[in-house]
PDB file of C-alpha atoms in Angstrom:
ATOM      1  CA  MET A   1     -82.184  61.978  53.997  1.00 59.00           C
ATOM      2  CA  SER A   2     -84.858  59.718  55.777  1.00 86.00           C
ATOM      3  CA  ASN A   3     -88.559  59.101  53.747  1.00 91.00           C
ATOM      4  CA  PHE A   4     -90.121  59.006  57.193  1.00 95.00           C
ATOM      5  CA  VAL A   5     -91.938  61.409  59.029  1.00 94.00           C
ATOM      6  CA  ARG A   6     -90.829  60.805  62.785  1.00 94.00           C
ATOM      7  CA  PRO A   7     -92.582  62.956  65.288  1.00 93.00           C
ATOM      8  CA  ARG A   8     -90.409  61.599  68.170  1.00 89.00           C
ATOM      9  CA  ARG A   9     -86.758  61.196  68.309  1.00 87.00           C
ATOM     10  CA  LEU A  10     -86.039  58.552  70.686  1.00 91.00           C
ATOM     11  CA  ASP A  11     -82.628  57.051  71.493  1.00 86.00           C
ATOM     12  CA  ASP A  12     -84.019  53.611  73.136  1.00 92.00           C
ATOM     13  CA  PRO A  13     -88.242  53.107  72.234  1.00 95.00           C
ATOM     14  CA  ALA A  14     -89.905  50.473  73.969  1.00 95.00           C
ATOM     15  CA  VAL A  15     -91.687  49.793  70.384  1.00 96.00           C
ATOM     16  CA  ARG A  16     -90.995  50.879  66.748  1.00 97.00           C
ATOM     17  CA  LEU A  17     -94.320  51.328  65.087  1.00 98.00           C
ATOM     18  CA  VAL A  18     -94.100  51.786  60.985  1.00 98.00           C
ATOM     19  CA  ALA A  19     -97.422  52.997  59.712  1.00 98.00           C
ATOM     20  CA  PHE A  20     -98.606  53.089  56.136  1.00 98.00           C
ATOM     21  CA  HIS A  21    -101.377  55.676  54.053  1.00 96.00           C
ATOM     22  CA  HIS A  22    -103.932  55.005  52.005  1.00 94.00           C
ATOM     23  CA  ALA A  23    -103.938  55.562  48.442  1.00 93.00           C
ATOM     24  CA  GLY A  24    -103.716  59.479  47.744  1.00 92.00           C
ATOM     25  CA  GLY A  25    -102.779  59.843  51.198  1.00 92.00           C
ATOM     26  CA  SER A  26     -99.083  60.803  52.757  1.00 94.00           C
ATOM     27  CA  ALA A  27     -97.282  60.155  56.324  1.00 95.00           C
ATOM     28  CA  ALA A  28     -99.590  63.114  57.258  1.00 92.00           C
ATOM     29  CA  SER A  29    -102.621  60.856  57.183  1.00 91.00           C
ATOM     30  CA  TRP A  30    -101.118  59.041  60.704  1.00 94.00           C
ATOM     31  CA  PHE A  31     -99.372  62.031  62.023  1.00 93.00           C
ATOM     32  CA  PRO A  32    -102.339  62.251  65.105  1.00 92.00           C
ATOM     33  CA  LEU A  33    -100.680  58.619  66.007  1.00 93.00           C
ATOM     34  CA  THR A  34     -98.567  60.071  67.925  1.00 92.00           C
ATOM     35  CA  ARG A  35    -100.598  61.856  70.525  1.00 93.00           C
ATOM     36  CA  HIS A  36    -102.625  58.489  71.449  1.00 94.00           C
ATOM     37  CA  VAL A  37    -100.082  55.700  71.493  1.00 95.00           C
ATOM     38  CA  PRO A  38     -97.509  55.562  74.457  1.00 95.00           C
ATOM     39  CA  ALA A  39     -94.765  57.961  74.621  1.00 95.00           C
ATOM     40  CA  ASP A  40     -91.920  55.493  74.508  1.00 95.00           C
ATOM     41  CA  TRP A  41     -92.976  54.323  71.262  1.00 97.00           C
ATOM     42  CA  ASP A  42     -91.097  55.518  67.908  1.00 96.00           C
ATOM     43  CA  VAL A  43     -93.060  56.151  65.178  1.00 97.00           C
ATOM     44  CA  LEU A  44     -91.928  56.100  61.701  1.00 97.00           C
ATOM     45  CA  LEU A  45     -94.451  57.345  58.976  1.00 97.00           C
ATOM     46  CA  LEU A  46     -93.550  56.436  55.383  1.00 97.00           C
ATOM     47  CA  ASP A  47     -93.951  58.830  52.583  1.00 96.00           C
ATOM     48  CA  LEU A  48     -94.496  56.533  49.445  1.00 97.00           C
ATOM     49  CA  PRO A  49     -92.699  58.209  46.043  1.00 96.00           C
ATOM     50  CA  GLY A  50     -94.960  60.865  44.754  1.00 95.00           C
ATOM     51  CA  ARG A  51     -96.188  62.768  48.101  1.00 94.00           C
ATOM     52  CA  GLY A  52     -95.030  64.419  51.216  1.00 92.00           C
ATOM     53  CA  LYS A  53     -91.223  63.789  51.658  1.00 93.00           C
ATOM     54  CA  ARG A  54     -90.974  62.289  48.023  1.00 95.00           C
ATOM     55  CA  HIS A  55     -93.102  64.699  46.181  1.00 93.00           C
ATOM     56  CA  THR A  56     -90.154  65.255  43.873  1.00 94.00           C
ATOM     57  CA  GLU A  57     -90.457  61.137  42.859  1.00 95.00           C
ATOM     58  CA  PRO A  58     -92.467  59.906  40.387  1.00 95.00           C
ATOM     59  CA  ALA A  59     -95.322  57.658  42.003  1.00 96.00           C
ATOM     60  CA  LEU A  60     -94.877  54.099  41.814  1.00 97.00           C
ATOM     61  CA  GLU A  61     -97.688  51.806  39.933  1.00 96.00           C
ATOM     62  CA  SER A  62     -96.515  48.542  40.601  1.00 97.00           C
ATOM     63  CA  MET A  63     -96.860  46.736  43.761  1.00 96.00           C
ATOM     64  CA  ASP A  64     -93.897  44.677  43.564  1.00 96.00           C
ATOM     65  CA  GLU A  65     -91.594  48.373  43.258  1.00 97.00           C
ATOM     66  CA  ILE A  66     -93.886  49.541  46.092  1.00 98.00           C
ATOM     67  CA  VAL A  67     -93.131  46.832  48.378  1.00 98.00           C
ATOM     68  CA  ALA A  68     -89.167  46.904  47.290  1.00 98.00           C
ATOM     69  CA  THR A  69     -89.113  50.246  48.230  1.00 97.00           C
ATOM     70  CA  ALA A  70     -90.805  50.354  51.270  1.00 98.00           C
ATOM     71  CA  THR A  71     -88.617  47.138  52.649  1.00 98.00           C
ATOM     72  CA  GLU A  72     -85.824  49.346  51.762  1.00 97.00           C
ATOM     73  CA  ASP A  73     -86.820  51.896  53.737  1.00 97.00           C
ATOM     74  CA  VAL A  74     -87.650  50.135  56.725  1.00 97.00           C
ATOM     75  CA  LEU A  75     -85.004  47.392  56.958  1.00 96.00           C
ATOM     76  CA  PRO A  76     -82.497  49.919  58.788  1.00 94.00           C
ATOM     77  CA  TRP A  77     -84.824  50.307  61.364  1.00 94.00           C
ATOM     78  CA  ALA A  78     -85.213  46.652  62.369  1.00 93.00           C
ATOM     79  CA  GLU A  79     -82.305  46.443  64.741  1.00 88.00           C
ATOM     80  CA  GLY A  80     -83.130  47.231  68.787  1.00 87.00           C
ATOM     81  CA  ALA A  81     -86.791  48.065  69.634  1.00 93.00           C
ATOM     82  CA  PRO A  82     -89.093  45.639  68.738  1.00 96.00           C
ATOM     83  CA  LEU A  83     -90.805  46.416  64.853  1.00 97.00           C
ATOM     84  CA  VAL A  84     -94.454  46.638  64.143  1.00 98.00           C
ATOM     85  CA  LEU A  85     -96.352  47.588  61.055  1.00 98.00           C
ATOM     86  CA  PHE A  86     -99.687  48.736  60.135  1.00 98.00           C
ATOM     87  CA  GLY A  87    -101.482  50.079  57.239  1.00 98.00           C
ATOM     88  CA  HIS A  88    -105.140  51.000  55.664  1.00 97.00           C
ATOM     89  CA  SER A  89    -106.479  49.936  52.557  1.00 94.00           C
ATOM     90  CA  LEU A  90    -103.176  50.450  50.081  1.00 95.00           C
ATOM     91  CA  GLY A  91    -101.091  50.734  53.224  1.00 97.00           C
ATOM     92  CA  ALA A  92    -102.518  47.258  54.391  1.00 97.00           C
ATOM     93  CA  ILE A  93    -101.130  45.532  51.492  1.00 96.00           C
ATOM     94  CA  VAL A  94     -97.618  47.457  51.796  1.00 98.00           C
ATOM     95  CA  ALA A  95     -97.221  46.395  55.333  1.00 98.00           C
ATOM     96  CA  HIS A  96     -98.555  42.974  54.827  1.00 97.00           C
ATOM     97  CA  GLU A  97     -96.150  42.559  51.992  1.00 97.00           C
ATOM     98  CA  THR A  98     -93.516  44.285  53.520  1.00 98.00           C
ATOM     99  CA  ALA A  99     -93.556  42.080  56.910  1.00 98.00           C
ATOM    100  CA  ARG A 100     -93.080  39.069  54.115  1.00 97.00           C
ATOM    101  CA  ALA A 101     -90.374  40.673  52.398  1.00 97.00           C
ATOM    102  CA  LEU A 102     -88.425  41.620  55.709  1.00 98.00           C
ATOM    103  CA  GLU A 103     -89.251  37.871  57.319  1.00 97.00           C
ATOM    104  CA  LYS A 104     -87.363  36.746  53.918  1.00 96.00           C
ATOM    105  CA  LEU A 105     -84.450  38.780  54.968  1.00 96.00           C
ATOM    106  CA  GLY A 106     -84.124  37.210  58.420  1.00 95.00           C
ATOM    107  CA  VAL A 107     -86.207  40.090  60.216  1.00 95.00           C
ATOM    108  CA  ARG A 108     -89.151  39.216  61.755  1.00 92.00           C
ATOM    109  CA  PRO A 109     -91.765  42.368  62.667  1.00 96.00           C
ATOM    110  CA  ARG A 110     -93.196  41.207  65.704  1.00 96.00           C
ATOM    111  CA  TRP A 111     -96.992  42.335  64.629  1.00 98.00           C
ATOM    112  CA  VAL A 112     -98.944  43.403  61.346  1.00 98.00           C
ATOM    113  CA  GLY A 113    -102.095  45.574  61.740  1.00 98.00           C
ATOM    114  CA  VAL A 114    -104.353  45.524  58.627  1.00 98.00           C
ATOM    115  CA  SER A 115    -107.015  47.918  57.728  1.00 97.00           C
ATOM    116  CA  GLY A 116    -109.667  48.472  55.248  1.00 94.00           C
ATOM    117  CA  ARG A 117    -108.377  46.153  52.928  1.00 93.00           C
ATOM    118  CA  GLY A 118    -109.810  42.274  51.942  1.00 91.00           C
ATOM    119  CA  ALA A 119    -107.666  39.344  53.048  1.00 91.00           C
ATOM    120  CA  PRO A 120    -105.288  37.883  49.943  1.00 88.00           C
ATOM    121  CA  GLY A 121    -107.428  35.998  47.674  1.00 79.00           C
ATOM    122  CA  HIS A 122    -110.609  37.089  48.745  1.00 72.00           C
ATOM    123  CA  GLU A 123    -110.857  40.981  47.676  1.00 66.00           C
ATOM    124  CA  VAL A 124    -113.425  41.802  44.643  1.00 62.00           C
ATOM    125  CA  LEU A 125    -111.664  43.783  42.801  1.00 55.00           C
ATOM    126  CA  THR A 126    -114.523  45.201  40.481  1.00 51.00           C
ATOM    127  CA  ARG A 127    -115.444  47.439  43.506  1.00 70.00           C
ATOM    128  CA  LEU A 128    -112.033  49.135  42.973  1.00 77.00           C
ATOM    129  CA  PRO A 129    -112.547  52.575  40.980  1.00 82.00           C
ATOM    130  CA  ASP A 130    -110.718  52.690  37.466  1.00 85.00           C
ATOM    131  CA  PRO A 131    -108.202  54.147  37.335  1.00 88.00           C
ATOM    132  CA  ASP A 132    -108.556  55.562  33.855  1.00 87.00           C
ATOM    133  CA  SER A 133    -112.281  56.877  34.676  1.00 90.00           C
ATOM    134  CA  PRO A 134    -113.122  60.571  34.008  1.00 91.00           C
ATOM    135  CA  ASP A 135    -112.088  63.464  36.826  1.00 87.00           C
ATOM    136  CA  GLU A 136    -115.459  63.729  38.093  1.00 88.00           C
ATOM    137  CA  GLU A 137    -116.722  60.095  38.076  1.00 90.00           C
ATOM    138  CA  LEU A 138    -113.065  59.441  40.040  1.00 88.00           C
ATOM    139  CA  LEU A 139    -113.563  61.679  42.323  1.00 87.00           C
ATOM    140  CA  ALA A 140    -117.600  60.612  42.861  1.00 85.00           C
ATOM    141  CA  ARG A 141    -116.630  57.386  43.986  1.00 85.00           C
ATOM    142  CA  LEU A 142    -113.923  58.491  45.793  1.00 85.00           C
ATOM    143  CA  ARG A 143    -116.277  60.381  48.120  1.00 84.00           C
ATOM    144  CA  GLU A 144    -118.255  57.510  48.520  1.00 79.00           C
ATOM    145  CA  MET A 145    -115.026  56.350  50.667  1.00 77.00           C
ATOM    146  CA  GLY A 146    -114.592  59.161  52.457  1.00 75.00           C
ATOM    147  CA  GLY A 147    -111.110  60.983  53.775  1.00 67.00           C
ATOM    148  CA  MET A 148    -111.038  63.228  51.002  1.00 68.00           C
ATOM    149  CA  PRO A 149    -108.792  66.238  51.787  1.00 70.00           C
ATOM    150  CA  GLN A 150    -110.461  69.094  52.535  1.00 65.00           C
ATOM    151  CA  GLN A 151    -108.599  71.851  50.297  1.00 68.00           C
ATOM    152  CA  LEU A 152    -109.294  69.741  47.423  1.00 70.00           C
ATOM    153  CA  ASP A 153    -111.808  71.705  44.804  1.00 69.00           C
ATOM    154  CA  ALA A 154    -110.446  75.256  46.393  1.00 64.00           C
ATOM    155  CA  VAL A 155    -106.611  74.563  45.094  1.00 71.00           C
ATOM    156  CA  PRO A 156    -106.952  73.180  41.262  1.00 76.00           C
ATOM    157  CA  ASP A 157    -103.414  72.005  40.826  1.00 82.00           C
ATOM    158  CA  PHE A 158    -103.884  70.409  44.164  1.00 81.00           C
ATOM    159  CA  ARG A 159    -106.729  68.527  42.937  1.00 85.00           C
ATOM    160  CA  ASP A 160    -104.818  67.827  39.430  1.00 87.00           C
ATOM    161  CA  ARG A 161    -102.235  66.645  41.647  1.00 89.00           C
ATOM    162  CA  PHE A 162    -104.234  64.034  43.550  1.00 89.00           C
ATOM    163  CA  LEU A 163    -105.935  62.765  40.963  1.00 91.00           C
ATOM    164  CA  ARG A 164    -102.729  61.778  39.225  1.00 93.00           C
ATOM    165  CA  LEU A 165    -101.550  60.141  42.378  1.00 93.00           C
ATOM    166  CA  VAL A 166    -104.435  58.118  42.868  1.00 93.00           C
ATOM    167  CA  ARG A 167    -104.492  57.008  39.742  1.00 95.00           C
ATOM    168  CA  SER A 168    -101.007  55.531  40.134  1.00 96.00           C
ATOM    169  CA  ASP A 169    -101.924  53.811  43.387  1.00 96.00           C
ATOM    170  CA  LEU A 170    -104.821  52.547  42.341  1.00 94.00           C
ATOM    171  CA  ARG A 171    -103.264  50.992  39.128  1.00 95.00           C
ATOM    172  CA  ALA A 172    -100.907  49.354  41.695  1.00 96.00           C
ATOM    173  CA  VAL A 173    -103.848  47.738  43.807  1.00 93.00           C
ATOM    174  CA  ALA A 174    -105.570  46.524  40.377  1.00 90.00           C
ATOM    175  CA  GLY A 175    -102.484  44.723  40.062  1.00 92.00           C
ATOM    176  CA  TYR A 176    -101.733  43.345  42.671  1.00 92.00           C
ATOM    177  CA  ARG A 177    -102.369  39.396  42.754  1.00 89.00           C
ATOM    178  CA  PRO A 178    -100.766  37.846  45.737  1.00 88.00           C
ATOM    179  CA  ASP A 179    -101.017  33.874  46.238  1.00 83.00           C
ATOM    180  CA  ALA A 180    -103.255  33.619  48.627  1.00 73.00           C
ATOM    181  CA  HIS A 181    -101.773  30.148  49.871  1.00 79.00           C
ATOM    182  CA  ARG A 182     -98.448  30.981  50.452  1.00 88.00           C
ATOM    183  CA  THR A 183     -96.703  29.841  53.510  1.00 94.00           C
ATOM    184  CA  PRO A 184     -98.331  32.166  56.501  1.00 96.00           C
ATOM    185  CA  MET A 185     -96.257  34.820  58.266  1.00 96.00           C
ATOM    186  CA  ALA A 186     -94.859  34.276  61.303  1.00 96.00           C
ATOM    187  CA  ALA A 187     -95.863  37.670  62.778  1.00 96.00           C
ATOM    188  CA  PRO A 188     -99.152  38.054  64.727  1.00 97.00           C
ATOM    189  CA  VAL A 189    -101.792  39.885  62.993  1.00 98.00           C
ATOM    190  CA  THR A 190    -104.382  41.947  63.813  1.00 98.00           C
ATOM    191  CA  VAL A 191    -107.588  43.007  61.175  1.00 98.00           C
ATOM    192  CA  PHE A 192    -109.361  46.110  61.771  1.00 98.00           C
ATOM    193  CA  ALA A 193    -112.938  46.111  60.102  1.00 96.00           C
ATOM    194  CA  ALA A 194    -116.272  48.415  59.716  1.00 96.00           C
ATOM    195  CA  THR A 195    -119.523  46.987  59.833  1.00 96.00           C
ATOM    196  CA  HIS A 196    -120.600  49.108  56.700  1.00 93.00           C
ATOM    197  CA  ASP A 197    -116.939  49.219  54.762  1.00 92.00           C
ATOM    198  CA  ALA A 198    -118.183  48.712  50.956  1.00 87.00           C
ATOM    199  CA  TRP A 199    -114.618  48.406  50.089  1.00 88.00           C
ATOM    200  CA  ALA A 200    -113.452  45.653  52.391  1.00 90.00           C
ATOM    201  CA  PRO A 201    -116.582  44.111  53.628  1.00 90.00           C
ATOM    202  CA  MET A 202    -116.272  42.208  56.958  1.00 90.00           C
ATOM    203  CA  VAL A 203    -116.958  38.732  55.588  1.00 88.00           C
ATOM    204  CA  GLU A 204    -113.234  39.384  53.356  1.00 89.00           C
ATOM    205  CA  MET A 205    -111.792  40.344  56.713  1.00 92.00           C
ATOM    206  CA  ALA A 206    -111.278  36.968  58.612  1.00 90.00           C
ATOM    207  CA  SER A 207    -109.657  35.085  56.471  1.00 91.00           C
ATOM    208  CA  TRP A 208    -106.578  37.353  56.965  1.00 95.00           C
ATOM    209  CA  ALA A 209    -106.300  34.556  59.952  1.00 95.00           C
ATOM    210  CA  ARG A 210    -104.610  32.301  57.013  1.00 93.00           C
ATOM    211  CA  GLN A 211    -101.658  34.623  56.697  1.00 95.00           C
ATOM    212  CA  THR A 212    -100.244  34.188  59.977  1.00 96.00           C
ATOM    213  CA  ARG A 213     -98.816  30.793  62.263  1.00 95.00           C
ATOM    214  CA  SER A 214     -99.297  33.014  65.432  1.00 95.00           C
ATOM    215  CA  ARG A 215    -101.648  34.909  67.024  1.00 95.00           C
ATOM    216  CA  PHE A 216    -104.794  36.111  64.861  1.00 97.00           C
ATOM    217  CA  THR A 217    -107.733  38.771  66.132  1.00 97.00           C
ATOM    218  CA  GLU A 218    -110.072  41.213  64.563  1.00 97.00           C
ATOM    219  CA  ARG A 219    -111.174  44.280  66.146  1.00 97.00           C
ATOM    220  CA  VAL A 220    -114.932  45.806  64.305  1.00 97.00           C
ATOM    221  CA  TYR A 221    -115.555  49.054  64.497  1.00 97.00           C
ATOM    222  CA  PRO A 222    -119.283  50.552  63.165  1.00 97.00           C
ATOM    223  CA  GLY A 223    -119.113  53.219  60.264  1.00 95.00           C
ATOM    224  CA  GLY A 224    -117.140  52.939  56.607  1.00 93.00           C
ATOM    225  CA  HIS A 225    -113.845  52.804  54.872  1.00 93.00           C
ATOM    226  CA  PHE A 226    -112.377  55.666  57.463  1.00 93.00           C
ATOM    227  CA  HIS A 227    -114.661  54.847  60.413  1.00 94.00           C
ATOM    228  CA  PHE A 228    -111.563  56.147  63.034  1.00 95.00           C
ATOM    229  CA  LEU A 229    -111.364  59.743  61.475  1.00 92.00           C
ATOM    230  CA  GLY A 230    -112.333  62.687  63.546  1.00 90.00           C
ATOM    231  CA  ASP A 231    -113.404  61.455  67.144  1.00 93.00           C
ATOM    232  CA  ALA A 232    -113.080  58.155  66.636  1.00 95.00           C
ATOM    233  CA  PHE A 233    -109.323  58.035  66.097  1.00 95.00           C
ATOM    234  CA  GLY A 234    -108.624  58.119  69.385  1.00 95.00           C
ATOM    235  CA  GLY A 235    -110.242  55.353  70.605  1.00 96.00           C
ATOM    236  CA  PHE A 236    -108.677  53.210  67.271  1.00 97.00           C
ATOM    237  CA  ALA A 237    -105.240  54.316  68.327  1.00 97.00           C
ATOM    238  CA  ARG A 238    -105.548  53.115  71.370  1.00 96.00           C
ATOM    239  CA  ASP A 239    -106.783  49.548  70.508  1.00 97.00           C
ATOM    240  CA  LEU A 240    -103.936  49.555  68.090  1.00 97.00           C
ATOM    241  CA  ALA A 241    -101.508  49.835  70.741  1.00 97.00           C
ATOM    242  CA  GLU A 242    -103.658  47.132  73.062  1.00 97.00           C
ATOM    243  CA  GLU A 243    -103.372  45.138  69.881  1.00 97.00           C
ATOM    244  CA  VAL A 244     -99.513  45.578  70.052  1.00 97.00           C
ATOM    245  CA  ARG A 245     -98.931  44.768  73.641  1.00 95.00           C
ATOM    246  CA  ALA A 246    -100.916  41.812  73.047  1.00 95.00           C
ATOM    247  CA  ALA A 247     -99.370  40.103  70.187  1.00 94.00           C
ATOM    248  CA  LEU A 248     -95.651  40.927  71.967  1.00 90.00           C
ATOM    249  CA  PRO A 249     -95.407  37.489  73.972  1.00 76.00           C
ATOM    250  CA  HIS A 250     -97.122  35.525  71.019  1.00 60.00           C
ATOM    251  CA  ALA A 251     -93.980  36.297  68.767  1.00 54.00           C
ATOM    252  CA  SER A 252     -90.741  34.238  68.068  1.00 47.00           C
ATOM    253  CA  PRO A 253     -88.252  34.649  70.919  1.00 41.00           C
ATOM    254  CA  ASP A 254     -85.987  35.453  67.886  1.00 39.00           C
ATOM    255  CA  LEU A 255     -88.193  38.066  66.829  1.00 37.00           C
ATOM    256  CA  VAL A 256     -85.457  41.104  65.481  1.00 35.00           C
ATOM    257  CA  ARG A 257     -83.156  38.987  63.532  1.00 32.00           C
ATOM    258  CA  THR A 258     -83.308  35.211  62.811  1.00 30.00           C
ATOM    259  CA  SER A 259     -80.029  35.186  60.465  1.00 29.00           C
ATOM    260  CA  THR A 260     -77.099  37.362  59.330  1.00 25.00           C
TER     261      THR A 260
END
């Protein structure tokens, strides 16, 4: 059984877009993308362990394990259509590290989009909520960020499950210690930043340029960590699609598989 939510089932897509959710989120977080990206794009929304299609699996608390899992899930989809990866917050780390893991396997994503996460080596970890803090304190910090499930307080069991999941995700992020000076990726990179994102300030975003030896662009939006939710989502998704289309000519011609 696939661990992806796949709203469209296209035999010969123009692009294959894989999206990774934020901490505490699931594949459902990015389901609206399908309404706004081109109709000939295959959209693959990954559920990491502990949620959605994988709710019976224990959540992972190691970024190495998360990336290994994501890479294993994405690899079978790397043939044929151009593969592009996008993620927000926790998902930005997963998209970036999965792209690197794929490149080591001889598979080159055509584009990587990162949102809501400072560049490797430039993040200020003290801003992260403490995963071991009391429930109400953790919830207060999370509400500052926005993007909280609407039914959270109405269903106590859902609230407890959500908090357990968030704690696991935050532990994975807190333990993430990337080498900021690794060889840059071949894939072009686009950064999506927000003017008032306290969790990923704009000053930390420009250094993502060091993570690619190809095209680098930055998009800036008004708002906070979840600036793209609500009425802004359509415009954000269209910008994402525009960045993918612009990046494709800049990717290496041996982009799908560079070795066997």
